[in-house]
Coordinates of C-alpha atoms in Angstrom, one line a residue:
Q115 CA -117.3 45.7 -9.3
V116 CA -114.7 47.6 -11.4
L117 CA -111.4 48.2 -9.7
L118 CA -108.7 50.5 -11.1
V119 CA -105.3 50.6 -9.4
E120 CA -102.7 53.0 -10.7
S121 CA -99.0 52.8 -9.8
G122 CA -95.6 54.0 -11.0
G123 CA -95.7 57.7 -10.0
G124 CA -93.0 59.5 -8.1
L125 CA -90.7 62.4 -8.0
V126 CA -88.6 63.2 -11.0
Q127 CA -86.5 66.1 -12.4
A128 CA -87.6 68.0 -15.4
G129 CA -86.6 66.1 -18.5
G130 CA -86.9 62.8 -16.8
S131 CA -89.2 59.8 -17.5
L132 CA -91.7 57.7 -15.6
R133 CA -93.9 54.8 -16.6
L134 CA -97.3 54.5 -15.1
S135 CA -99.4 51.3 -14.9
C136 CA -103.1 50.7 -14.3
A137 CA -104.3 47.3 -13.3
A138 CA -108.0 46.9 -14.1
S139 CA -110.4 44.2 -12.8
G140 CA -114.2 43.6 -13.0
L141 CA -114.6 44.7 -16.6
S142 CA -114.2 43.4 -20.1
F143 CA -111.0 45.4 -20.5
S144 CA -110.5 44.8 -24.2
S145 CA -114.0 46.0 -25.0
Y146 CA -113.5 49.5 -23.7
A147 CA -111.7 52.6 -24.7
M148 CA -109.2 53.0 -21.9
G149 CA -107.4 56.2 -21.0
W150 CA -105.5 58.4 -18.6
F151 CA -106.5 61.6 -16.9
R152 CA -104.7 63.9 -14.5
Q153 CA -105.8 66.3 -11.8
V154 CA -104.2 69.1 -9.9
P155 CA -105.7 70.0 -6.5
G156 CA -108.4 72.6 -7.0
K157 CA -108.9 71.9 -10.7
E158 CA -110.9 69.6 -12.8
R159 CA -109.6 66.3 -14.0
D160 CA -108.1 66.7 -17.4
F161 CA -107.9 64.2 -20.3
V162 CA -104.4 63.0 -21.2
A163 CA -104.7 60.1 -23.6
V164 CA -107.1 57.3 -24.8
S165 CA -106.8 54.1 -26.7
H166 CA -109.8 53.3 -28.7
E167 CA -110.2 50.8 -31.6
D168 CA -106.5 50.6 -32.4
K169 CA -106.2 54.4 -32.4
I170 CA -104.6 56.5 -29.7
Y171 CA -105.4 60.1 -29.1
Y172 CA -103.4 62.5 -26.9
A173 CA -104.0 65.9 -25.3
D174 CA -102.0 68.5 -27.2
S175 CA -100.0 69.2 -24.1
V176 CA -98.5 65.7 -24.0
K177 CA -98.2 64.9 -27.7
G178 CA -94.7 63.7 -28.7
R179 CA -93.8 63.1 -25.0
F180 CA -96.3 60.6 -23.7
T181 CA -97.1 57.1 -25.1
L182 CA -100.1 55.1 -24.1
S183 CA -100.2 51.3 -24.5
R184 CA -102.3 48.5 -23.2
D185 CA -102.0 44.8 -22.6
N186 CA -105.5 43.4 -23.0
A187 CA -104.5 39.9 -21.8
E188 CA -103.2 41.3 -18.5
K189 CA -105.9 44.0 -18.3
T190 CA -103.3 46.6 -17.8
L191 CA -102.9 50.1 -19.2
F192 CA -99.6 51.9 -19.4
L193 CA -98.4 55.5 -19.8
Q194 CA -94.8 56.1 -20.8
M195 CA -94.0 59.7 -19.9
N196 CA -90.8 61.2 -21.3
M197 CA -89.4 64.8 -21.3
L198 CA -91.4 65.5 -18.2
E199 CA -92.1 69.1 -17.4
P200 CA -93.1 70.7 -14.0
E201 CA -96.5 71.4 -15.6
D202 CA -97.0 67.6 -15.7
T203 CA -97.2 67.5 -11.9
A204 CA -100.5 66.0 -11.0
A205 CA -102.3 62.9 -9.8
Y206 CA -102.8 60.5 -12.7
Y207 CA -105.8 58.3 -13.0
C208 CA -107.0 55.6 -15.5
N209 CA -110.5 54.7 -16.5
A210 CA -112.6 53.4 -19.3
V211 CA -113.4 56.4 -21.5
L212 CA -116.6 57.7 -23.0
K213 CA -116.0 60.3 -25.7
T214 CA -118.6 63.0 -25.9
P215 CA -118.8 65.8 -28.6
H216 CA -116.8 68.1 -26.3
S217 CA -114.9 66.0 -23.8
Y218 CA -113.7 62.6 -22.6
L219 CA -115.4 61.2 -19.5
G220 CA -114.4 58.4 -17.1
L221 CA -117.0 55.6 -17.0
F222 CA -116.3 53.9 -13.7
P223 CA -115.5 55.0 -10.1
W224 CA -112.0 56.5 -10.0
G225 CA -109.1 54.7 -8.3
Q226 CA -106.7 56.3 -5.9
G227 CA -104.5 57.6 -8.6
T228 CA -100.7 57.9 -8.6
Q229 CA -98.9 61.1 -7.9
V230 CA -96.3 62.5 -10.4
T231 CA -94.2 65.4 -9.2
V232 CA -91.7 67.0 -11.6
S233 CA -89.2 69.3 -10.1
S234 CA -87.6 72.1 -12.1

């Protein structure tokens, strides 16, 4: 059974930073593209960033501000978020990622997420 546990969210002022972590279990972590998504209530879950075969891709909205990293030995995924903006307010989720021609999809059941709230 795959288990994804996100942590590190919180309340921060605009311009501040947070570092999210995602502890994964029940999967061969190093074999998967792993990524972050975020969701605002009432909207679809959006792609944020993915690490795949030594390459990292970011949504345009976070490029230059967010940095994804991973520790395959510890099966942990990280997201360093700098220069946060109120528009970054969302629940953040990690998952193994499947890239389709038009989107990125999460492969496994979603964890509980971690809430990030950025005040203006």
